[in-house]
Amino acid sequence: MANECCFRTLDLDRPWLLEQYRSRGGYDALARVLGDPMDPAAIIDELKTSGLRGRGGAGFPTGVKWSFIRRDEPGDKYIVCNSDEGEPGTFKDRDILRYNPHALIEGMIIAGYVVGANVGYNYIRGEFWEPYERFEGALEEARAAGLLGKDILGSGFDFDIHSHLGAGAYICGEETALLESIEGKKGQPRFKPPFPAMFGLYGRPTLINNTESLASVPEILRRGGEWFRDLGVKNSGGTKLFSVSGNVNRPGNFEVSMGIPFRELLEMAGGVKDGRRLKGVIPGGSSSPVVPGDLMMELNMDYDSIAGAGSMLGSGAVIVMDDSNCMVRVLERMAYFYHEESCGQCTPCREGTGWLYRVVHRIERGEGRPEDLDLLDDVAARIQGRTICALGDAAALPVAGMLRHFREEFEYHIDHKRCMVGAR
Amino acid sequence: MSFKHSPMVRVADPVDKEALFTPEIRAEIDRWVAKYPPEWRQSAVMAGLRILQDHNGGWLTQPLMDDLAAYLDMPEVAVYEVATFYSMYSLEPVGRHKLCVCTNVSCMLNGSDRLVEHLEKRLGTRLGGTTEDGRFTLKEVECLGACGGAPVMQLGRQYYENLTPEILDSILDGLE
Ligand SMILES: Cc1cc2nc3c(=O)[nH]c(=O)nc-3n(C[C@H](O)[C@H](O)[C@H](O)COP(=O)(O)O)c2cc1C
Ligand code: FES
């Protein structure tokens, strides 16, 4: 089964239009929620039943997160959508914004109703101009149709949504950095606790979810939590968008059931390019440790299966690498990324990511020293768990993963001052 | 919660905001200011910088940033902090066309090195550089969130996907 949830209008002509969304049951859930006002607790229960887990990477149960904000707490509250999509390998939220923006809008309105918020912000990364314009167009359509703004569908409930455009900073995907960024500051993560549910945007209770999480909500409510849950497997309910890229014949986004065997997903993406051998897969965005190809072929695409192999499902970004690639080179590029994107606020991350990059860089250039691999392990271990936000872990985990599974390539680089694969 | 949490305070004599920018630019910035709570005008700083940069040939000067600080009631240094933190702002003159080539993993696996090499040769400038005639700036960027179309380049507000040196040439040939 494919394209059941966020992509359910994808086969239509100009699927982003309101009429197209409506032709597939769009805004039915909202009408039901607001019509004979539903008990917010019942909506939360439905989400808990569905097994929906945060699609931004951490996999936190969405229904549970929604229950953290007290609806009756007086004062302003906010819904924030995370469309910063910066995790290398991930490109699914871009397609939700481009092809089904109304699902996100409907999800945000329902979220607003549940936690008692009247304003929502969608933080869209600054490079996403086309998706931003699509989203803006959908907002206008929704306002004109009385689905957004004052007294939605005559229910007395007010809710409006504004886009906020980023300006190029991976760290702003981290939820508290994102909030700082909306407040007009550098995107530097906050200490937690307090969590956004208590102290979020402008110091007010804030619900922050990923684009795909929010866009999944309307269809879950329309067809029921059990329907969604049963599409997936234990602990991984529903469908998920997998962004498959790298050395495959037909890269792209695939909305499929959680728990689908990796080999089937790979087939959908046209298999490994040029009939080459599958060497390794980064299964959940560049922050997730690499899994060797043979092992990956035995895994299923759900939280538990991937975790069982020592990695993470993360954002569902699957980077496929064939045997022509040098893993030292791949890790060097990733280490450069984290060093470049570290916000510089806390020492283990700021200094540690620099160390990781410089050491992998010198190994790649054939200037590595015998003690370098232990040094990398040591630096990675000193970052992990010691930083203000999870960017430190995201930088350290891939290093540990590469050294665990492809150590001999690194040793070869050090011993022979050249590449084992002959990539260059 | 009793955390202190309020907008930054600007200590300076009030200025005539209408004199700072053209009515057109003010209207653009005000459209963003209106999205946020009235006391949080500074939330529009990112949009303001982008708008000013677009109207100034792609880069920001200190006087522009100072004016924006005054316009949004925030300290000047707070605007500099934002302008230097985010990669899409430029504090130096850039070429008429800014070629932002992604070299992150998925693009690298699909030949972004070849694109960079080709561009460096054709333009006679390295990554980070601007051609002498001021037409092109070549910039390496991190994952653009479009890896399904790797290798990817951003030019202005548009993405170009599945690039080859040949396609790049035809794009560049069509630019002034
Ligand atoms: C360095 C870093 C980058 C992140 N980038 C993103 C991102 O681009 N998009 C996203 O949705 N979540 C991102 N996250 C996760 C968010 O902090 C947060 O967990 C998520 O938005 C919560 O939404 P969810 O529960 O619906 O997944 C990032 C986290 C870290 C530590
Ligand atoms: S790696 Fe280039 S767009 Fe993602």
XYZ file of C-alpha atoms and ligand atoms in Angstrom:
635
model
C 0.000 0.000 0.000
C 1.404 3.366 -0.928
C 0.368 7.020 -0.767
C -2.322 6.501 1.867
C -1.776 9.549 4.027
C 0.305 12.665 3.278
C 0.576 11.763 -0.404
C -3.032 10.761 -0.937
C -3.649 13.509 -3.480
C -0.377 13.068 -5.304
C -1.933 11.388 -8.347
C -4.274 14.314 -8.983
C -3.676 17.219 -11.306
C -2.301 20.176 -9.303
C -2.819 18.265 -6.052
C -2.022 21.303 -3.923
C -5.319 23.007 -4.677
C -8.078 23.133 -2.090
C -10.651 21.515 -4.366
C -8.348 18.586 -5.005
C -7.647 18.144 -1.324
C -11.369 18.276 -0.616
C -12.086 15.654 -3.263
C -10.155 13.203 -1.093
C -11.867 14.044 2.170
C -9.758 17.086 2.975
C -11.025 19.246 5.862
C -13.641 16.597 6.742
C -11.768 15.915 9.961
C -11.702 19.599 10.831
C -15.429 19.925 10.150
C -16.095 16.980 12.448
C -13.783 18.281 15.162
C -15.335 21.736 15.189
C -18.878 20.839 14.126
C -20.160 19.263 17.289
C -17.062 20.277 19.171
C -15.103 17.130 19.889
C -13.508 16.544 23.235
C -9.813 17.408 22.763
C -8.933 14.464 24.987
C -10.682 12.148 22.534
C -8.546 13.522 19.707
C -5.405 12.936 21.727
C -6.543 9.385 22.463
C -7.092 8.767 18.777
C -3.549 9.951 18.053
C -2.177 7.727 20.787
C -4.062 4.777 19.315
C -2.657 5.552 15.868
C 0.900 5.030 17.028
C 2.012 8.179 15.200
C 5.519 9.113 16.285
C 7.340 12.363 15.570
C 8.562 12.362 11.999
C 11.204 15.004 12.602
C 13.666 12.395 13.750
C 13.269 11.702 17.433
C 10.150 9.537 17.084
C 8.405 10.867 20.169
C 4.720 9.766 20.300
C 2.706 12.663 18.895
C -0.418 12.052 20.996
C 1.630 12.108 24.184
C 3.312 15.353 23.159
C -0.072 16.948 22.502
C -1.209 16.036 26.008
C 1.596 18.070 27.633
C -0.090 21.400 27.049
C -3.012 22.270 29.261
C -5.840 23.568 27.118
C -7.366 25.601 29.921
C -4.144 27.395 30.805
C -4.876 31.079 30.213
C -2.802 33.293 27.932
C -1.230 32.865 24.512
C -0.164 29.463 23.267
C 1.386 28.555 19.957
C 1.531 25.801 17.386
C 4.840 25.674 15.543
C 5.512 23.503 12.545
C 9.078 22.502 11.814
C 9.602 22.700 8.045
C 13.291 23.477 8.376
C 14.213 20.149 6.770
C 17.980 20.332 6.923
C 19.018 16.814 7.886
C 21.157 15.695 4.926
C 19.293 13.126 2.869
C 15.843 14.351 3.899
C 13.523 15.926 1.324
C 10.023 14.821 2.257
C 8.620 17.934 3.936
C 9.445 19.883 0.810
C 7.062 17.639 -1.123
C 4.335 17.880 1.504
C 4.557 21.666 1.229
C 4.590 21.555 -2.548
C 1.965 18.892 -3.153
C -0.276 18.708 -0.106
C -0.007 21.954 1.869
C -3.638 21.781 2.965
C -3.027 18.599 4.958
C -0.477 20.522 7.012
C -2.801 23.481 7.428
C -5.658 21.244 8.555
C -3.340 19.433 10.968
C -2.129 22.704 12.461
C -5.665 24.011 12.969
C -6.694 20.819 14.722
C -3.573 21.029 16.887
C -4.537 24.601 17.752
C -8.004 23.505 18.755
C -6.667 20.680 20.933
C -4.151 22.715 22.932
C -6.125 25.959 22.868
C -3.811 28.003 20.653
C -4.963 30.651 18.211
C -1.786 31.248 16.255
C 0.522 28.920 14.383
C 3.867 29.499 12.708
C 5.332 27.340 9.998
C 9.116 27.659 10.015
C 10.171 26.982 6.434
C 13.852 26.857 5.574
C 14.911 29.923 3.629
C 16.022 28.017 0.549
C 12.510 26.575 0.075
C 11.057 29.468 -1.899
C 8.836 27.391 -4.165
C 7.402 25.355 -1.249
C 6.921 28.598 0.690
C 4.899 30.128 -2.128
C 2.810 26.976 -2.446
C 2.126 27.054 1.267
C 1.232 30.747 1.158
C -1.155 30.102 -1.708
C -2.851 27.364 0.280
C -3.167 29.655 3.310
C -4.951 32.207 1.145
C -7.300 29.580 -0.231
C -8.074 28.327 3.257
C -8.753 31.832 4.557
C -11.040 32.607 1.654
C -12.983 29.412 2.345
C -13.493 30.264 6.006
C -11.237 27.399 7.093
C -8.662 29.692 8.631
C -8.948 32.964 10.516
C -11.780 34.141 12.712
C -14.697 31.899 13.654
C -13.625 28.899 11.597
C -16.632 27.168 9.999
C -18.882 29.143 12.309
C -17.529 27.330 15.346
C -16.339 30.400 17.222
C -12.769 29.049 17.126
C -10.123 31.460 15.786
C -6.861 30.260 14.370
C -4.390 31.771 11.939
C -1.123 30.522 10.488
C 1.943 32.499 9.386
C 5.022 31.330 7.542
C 8.405 32.247 8.942
C 11.295 31.866 6.526
C 14.686 30.705 7.742
C 17.946 31.921 6.262
C 20.279 28.959 6.114
C 21.177 27.200 9.357
C 20.771 23.471 9.976
C 20.661 24.044 13.714
C 17.338 25.864 13.393
C 15.748 22.448 12.849
C 16.448 21.810 16.524
C 13.211 22.870 18.113
C 14.435 25.397 20.652
C 16.906 26.953 18.212
C 13.957 27.281 15.868
C 11.997 29.135 18.535
C 14.926 31.483 19.155
C 15.098 32.075 15.431
C 11.421 33.068 15.232
C 12.141 35.470 18.069
C 14.638 37.219 15.823
C 17.848 35.846 17.268
C 20.708 33.582 16.339
C 19.488 30.010 16.243
C 21.156 28.753 19.383
C 19.368 25.961 21.256
C 18.060 26.554 24.745
C 18.755 24.464 27.773
C 15.988 21.951 28.475
C 14.069 21.736 30.703
C 11.962 23.785 30.532
C 10.540 22.161 27.417
C 8.599 24.111 24.789
C 5.313 22.704 26.115
C 5.835 24.896 29.180
C 8.170 27.595 27.974
C 8.233 27.867 24.220
C 7.809 30.634 21.691
C 7.849 34.058 23.380
C 8.069 32.152 26.643
C 4.603 30.679 26.151
C 3.408 27.050 25.989
C 4.181 25.806 22.503
C 3.487 22.635 20.602
C 6.154 21.959 18.015
C 5.907 19.168 15.495
C 7.436 18.190 12.209
C 5.593 18.875 8.938
C 4.902 15.212 8.241
C 3.643 14.596 11.794
C 1.121 17.421 11.536
C 0.099 16.617 7.965
C -0.691 13.040 9.017
C -3.185 14.089 11.674
C -6.266 14.903 9.538
C -6.314 11.548 7.755
C -5.760 9.716 11.033
C -8.793 11.436 12.535
C -10.856 10.925 9.400
C -10.207 7.203 9.154
C -9.447 6.390 12.756
C -6.368 5.720 14.816
C -6.711 1.965 14.405
C -6.758 2.252 10.630
C -3.470 4.126 10.714
C -1.863 1.915 13.324
C -2.704 -1.245 11.397
C -0.989 0.039 8.282
C 2.268 -0.268 10.158
C 3.810 -2.639 12.649
C 4.251 -2.837 16.403
C 5.748 0.369 17.862
C 5.783 1.913 14.402
C 2.230 2.740 13.454
C 1.054 3.907 10.088
C 2.796 4.945 6.946
C 5.958 6.983 6.600
C 7.597 9.023 3.918
C 10.997 7.634 3.071
C 13.340 9.876 1.108
C 15.599 7.570 -0.851
C 18.690 9.079 -2.434
C 22.283 8.297 -3.308
C 23.290 5.522 -5.697
C 19.850 4.350 -6.781
C 18.164 4.389 -10.170
C 14.957 6.162 -9.164
C 15.531 8.325 -6.112
C 12.497 9.971 -4.568
C 9.971 10.019 -1.768
C 7.962 6.907 -1.095
C 5.032 6.870 1.276
C 4.763 3.266 2.386
C 3.806 1.223 5.415
C 6.156 1.218 8.348
C 7.916 -2.104 8.560
C 8.305 -2.545 4.815
C 11.401 -4.636 4.111
C 14.300 -2.460 3.060
C 14.787 -4.627 0.016
C 11.305 -3.701 -1.217
C 11.932 -0.013 -0.667
C 15.198 -0.313 -2.571
C 13.315 -1.978 -5.394
C 10.789 0.855 -5.493
C 13.736 3.206 -5.872
C 14.902 1.211 -8.870
C 17.666 -0.719 -7.138
C 21.346 0.143 -6.857
C 22.664 2.151 -9.795
C 24.583 0.447 -12.571
C 23.895 -2.938 -10.987
C 26.644 -2.345 -8.465
C 26.882 -3.986 -5.059
C 25.185 -2.334 -2.112
C 27.927 -1.276 0.260
C 26.187 0.613 3.009
C 23.048 2.513 3.870
C 22.491 5.510 6.073
C 18.934 4.640 7.074
C 17.611 7.753 8.798
C 19.377 10.916 7.739
C 23.063 11.678 8.030
C 22.937 11.637 11.830
C 22.085 7.943 11.895
C 24.967 5.455 11.952
C 25.701 3.632 8.703
C 24.493 0.043 8.290
C 26.476 -2.368 6.063
C 24.612 -3.342 2.897
C 24.264 -7.060 3.653
C 22.801 -6.401 7.064
C 20.517 -3.694 5.700
C 19.017 -6.110 3.177
C 17.695 -8.137 6.115
C 16.088 -5.204 7.942
C 12.649 -3.683 7.879
C 11.954 0.026 7.814
C 10.582 0.556 11.306
C 11.950 2.029 14.514
C 12.725 -1.270 16.248
C 14.257 -3.103 13.311
C 16.668 -0.287 12.488
C 17.488 0.301 16.154
C 18.260 -3.403 16.462
C 21.041 -2.906 13.939
C 22.552 -0.101 16.008
C 21.152 2.753 13.966
C 18.033 4.948 13.887
C 15.042 5.427 11.635
C 15.416 9.163 12.266
C 13.743 11.278 9.612
C 13.350 8.375 7.205
C 16.061 9.629 4.875
C 17.697 6.623 3.281
C 21.069 7.279 1.653
C 22.167 4.339 -0.458
C 25.861 3.856 -1.174
C 27.355 1.432 -3.686
C 30.767 -0.204 -3.580
C 32.487 2.490 -5.599
C 32.408 4.831 -2.618
C 35.146 5.434 -0.134
C 33.677 5.527 3.350
C 36.477 7.742 4.615
C 35.439 10.310 2.055
C 31.758 10.011 3.011
C 32.544 10.446 6.689
C 34.823 13.375 5.928
C 31.967 15.158 4.178
C 29.593 14.464 7.027
C 32.097 15.601 9.634
C 32.608 18.810 7.658
C 28.857 19.396 7.706
C 28.518 19.127 11.480
C 31.562 21.277 12.051
C 30.185 23.889 9.672
C 26.731 23.807 11.239
C 27.631 23.646 14.937
C 26.188 26.828 16.398
C 29.264 27.364 18.554
C 27.418 27.741 21.806
C 28.765 24.808 23.812
C 32.367 23.694 23.934
C 32.148 19.913 23.364
C 30.231 20.431 20.121
C 32.062 23.511 18.840
C 35.542 22.103 19.504
C 34.682 18.426 19.107
C 33.162 18.734 15.641
C 36.295 20.599 14.549
C 38.483 17.835 15.871
C 36.398 15.154 14.168
C 36.587 16.953 10.846
C 40.291 17.700 10.976
C 41.241 14.155 11.928
C 39.029 12.472 9.318
C 40.261 15.027 6.782
C 43.891 14.178 7.379
C 43.159 10.457 7.178
C 41.366 11.036 3.893
C 44.364 12.953 2.552
C 46.737 10.167 3.487
C 48.210 12.075 6.393
C 46.567 9.989 9.093
C 48.485 8.699 12.093
C 48.179 5.235 13.614
C 46.600 6.613 16.770
C 43.957 8.594 14.879
C 41.197 6.010 15.036
C 41.395 5.820 18.802
C 41.473 9.594 18.852
C 38.274 9.746 16.809
C 36.537 7.286 19.112
C 37.707 9.300 22.077
C 36.572 12.665 20.727
C 33.199 11.244 19.653
C 32.672 9.768 23.099
C 33.492 13.092 24.724
C 30.873 14.913 22.662
C 28.055 12.446 23.099
C 25.641 13.299 25.861
C 27.578 16.390 26.881
C 26.008 19.052 24.711
C 23.097 21.460 25.022
C 21.283 19.935 22.060
C 21.450 16.740 20.048
C 23.633 18.141 17.261
C 26.615 16.859 19.221
C 25.230 13.328 19.213
C 24.319 13.693 15.566
C 27.954 14.485 14.790
C 29.407 11.766 16.985
C 27.169 8.802 16.119
C 28.064 8.537 12.423
C 31.766 8.475 13.345
C 31.275 5.583 15.721
C 29.160 3.789 13.109
C 31.701 4.151 10.330
C 34.575 3.022 12.529
C 32.592 0.035 13.713
C 31.636 -1.241 10.274
C 34.311 0.040 7.920
C 37.352 0.271 10.170
C 39.608 -1.500 7.698
C 39.091 1.257 5.140
C 40.269 3.854 7.603
C 43.248 1.711 8.583
C 44.136 1.234 4.944
C 44.071 4.977 4.378
C 46.420 5.468 7.305
C 48.781 2.602 6.459
C 48.957 3.032 2.684
C 48.284 6.756 2.442
C 45.729 6.078 -0.232
C 42.251 4.791 -0.772
C 41.346 1.123 -0.536
C 38.410 1.490 -2.901
C 40.335 3.507 -5.433
C 37.693 6.219 -5.356
C 40.598 8.586 -5.725
C 7.264 29.850 34.703
C 9.104 32.885 35.784
C 11.910 33.016 33.298
C 12.748 36.464 32.095
C 11.652 36.567 28.537
C 11.136 39.793 26.738
C 12.322 41.436 23.539
C 15.774 43.009 23.525
C 15.889 46.626 24.544
C 17.253 49.309 22.276
C 19.017 52.167 23.969
C 19.101 54.978 21.435
C 17.223 58.100 20.526
C 14.028 57.384 18.635
C 14.240 57.907 14.893
C 11.754 58.801 12.201
C 10.994 55.336 10.843
C 9.392 56.648 7.701
C 12.692 58.205 6.691
C 14.600 54.942 6.932
C 13.375 53.064 3.872
C 11.294 53.627 0.787
C 7.542 53.123 1.219
C 7.819 49.985 -0.885
C 10.425 48.399 1.380
C 8.572 49.492 4.482
C 5.409 47.836 3.224
C 7.300 44.617 2.591
C 8.843 44.582 6.050
C 5.575 45.591 7.704
C 3.848 42.615 6.152
C 6.210 40.446 8.207
C 6.057 42.570 11.346
C 2.279 42.044 11.355
C 2.701 38.301 11.795
C 4.197 38.562 15.263
C 2.997 39.984 18.596
C 3.299 43.805 18.549
C 6.059 43.889 21.170
C 8.118 41.395 19.153
C 8.918 43.510 16.103
C 12.381 41.954 16.193
C 10.858 38.676 14.966
C 10.822 40.299 11.540
C 14.598 40.777 11.500
C 15.264 37.744 9.307
C 12.685 38.816 6.764
C 13.919 42.398 6.952
C 17.498 41.398 6.221
C 16.383 39.275 3.303
C 14.298 42.079 1.846
C 17.083 44.653 2.223
C 19.603 42.268 0.742
C 17.382 41.610 -2.264
C 16.990 45.334 -2.849
C 20.723 45.916 -2.525
C 22.118 43.605 -5.175
C 22.414 40.578 -2.917
C 24.405 41.858 0.045
C 24.059 43.775 3.287
C 25.934 46.874 4.386
C 26.352 48.067 7.939
C 24.221 51.194 7.389
C 21.411 48.972 6.101
C 21.640 46.771 9.182
C 21.718 49.812 11.467
C 18.612 51.195 9.813
C 16.842 47.871 10.218
C 17.772 47.831 13.906
C 16.203 51.252 14.319
C 13.158 50.225 12.334
C 12.561 47.117 14.444
C 13.486 48.729 17.793
C 16.368 46.387 18.435
C 20.049 46.876 19.293
C 22.307 47.137 16.281
C 24.540 44.356 17.522
C 21.542 42.020 17.669
C 21.005 42.577 13.955
C 24.690 41.918 13.225
C 24.444 38.691 15.206
C 21.616 37.466 13.032
C 23.216 38.642 9.800
C 26.456 36.802 10.570
C 24.820 33.627 11.892
C 22.719 32.591 8.910
C 24.413 31.498 5.714
C 22.008 33.126 3.268
C 23.021 36.651 4.226
C 26.031 38.112 2.562
C 28.087 40.873 4.128
C 30.217 41.407 1.078
C 29.350 42.240 -2.510
C 28.341 39.197 -4.555
C 28.007 38.505 -8.246
C 24.791 39.162 -10.124
C 24.143 35.427 -10.026
C 24.942 33.418 -6.938
C 25.432 29.775 -7.812
C 24.891 27.707 -4.669
C 26.062 24.172 -5.298
C 25.247 21.454 -2.797
C 28.141 19.117 -2.086
C 26.633 17.171 0.796
C 26.572 13.377 0.767
C 23.713 12.574 -1.643
C 24.932 15.181 -4.100
C 28.527 14.040 -3.669
C 27.462 10.461 -4.468
C 25.915 11.823 -7.637
C 28.835 13.826 -8.928
C 28.702 17.271 -7.333
C 32.528 17.282 -7.435
C 32.363 17.259 -11.223
C 29.992 20.204 -11.185
C 32.216 22.224 -8.884
C 35.286 21.438 -10.974
C 33.448 22.409 -14.131
C 32.200 25.675 -12.688
C 35.576 26.601 -11.247
C 37.166 26.075 -14.625
C 34.480 27.814 -16.642
C 34.228 30.817 -14.329
C 37.890 31.019 -13.437
C 37.132 31.343 -9.759
C 37.208 29.026 -6.778
C 34.390 28.081 -4.404
C 33.565 31.182 -2.416
C 34.847 33.493 -5.129
C 33.285 35.995 -7.504
C 34.204 36.436 -11.157
C 36.102 39.596 -12.050
C 33.262 40.916 -14.178
C 30.982 40.630 -11.146
C 28.586 38.295 -12.892
C 28.929 35.135 -10.863
C 29.575 34.101 -7.301
C 30.270 30.420 -6.721
C 29.250 29.070 -3.355
C 29.329 25.638 -1.736
C 26.220 24.948 0.316
C 25.006 22.203 2.622
C 22.124 19.845 1.842
C 19.336 21.772 0.124
C 16.678 19.245 1.074
C 16.220 18.079 -2.495
C 18.549 15.075 -2.547
C 16.161 13.071 -4.736
C 17.292 15.361 -7.551
C 20.988 15.235 -6.706
C 23.174 16.921 -7.666
C 21.342 20.135 -6.891
C 22.119 23.829 -7.249
C 20.201 26.863 -6.070
C 20.230 29.972 -8.194
C 18.181 32.881 -6.954
C 14.932 31.448 -5.690
C 15.027 28.410 -7.883
C 16.417 24.902 -7.582
C 18.044 23.094 -10.479
C 18.148 19.333 -10.079
C 19.779 16.307 -11.717
C 22.559 18.524 -13.003
C 25.371 17.615 -15.355
C 28.144 19.897 -16.608
C 26.241 20.136 -19.907
C 22.987 21.215 -18.267
C 24.947 23.699 -16.158
C 26.436 25.167 -19.310
C 23.038 25.673 -20.864
C 21.779 27.352 -17.688
C 24.792 29.651 -17.533
C 24.576 30.454 -21.239
C 21.075 31.752 -20.648
C 22.154 34.215 -17.964
C 23.222 37.795 -18.478
C 20.479 19.390 15.086
C 19.034 19.037 14.940
C 18.371 19.292 13.751
C 17.017 18.992 13.599
N 16.424 19.259 12.414
C 15.098 19.010 12.271
C 14.430 19.326 11.054
O 15.033 19.828 10.102
N 13.101 19.082 10.973
C 12.397 18.543 12.021
O 11.205 18.348 11.902
N 13.005 18.224 13.170
C 14.325 18.453 13.328
N 14.929 18.155 14.518
C 14.106 17.589 15.593
C 13.386 18.689 16.370
O 14.242 19.163 17.397
C 12.104 18.196 17.028
O 12.377 17.023 17.715
C 10.978 17.935 16.063
O 10.711 19.056 15.288
C 9.745 17.565 16.842
O 8.682 17.243 15.960
P 8.111 15.750 15.894
O 7.886 15.275 17.291
O 6.852 15.892 15.132
O 9.138 14.949 15.177
C 16.295 18.426 14.674
C 16.969 18.156 15.865
C 18.321 18.450 16.009
C 18.992 18.153 17.297
S 22.684 16.354 -0.373
Fe 22.446 17.838 -1.911
S 20.368 18.356 -1.741
Fe 20.627 16.973 -0.103
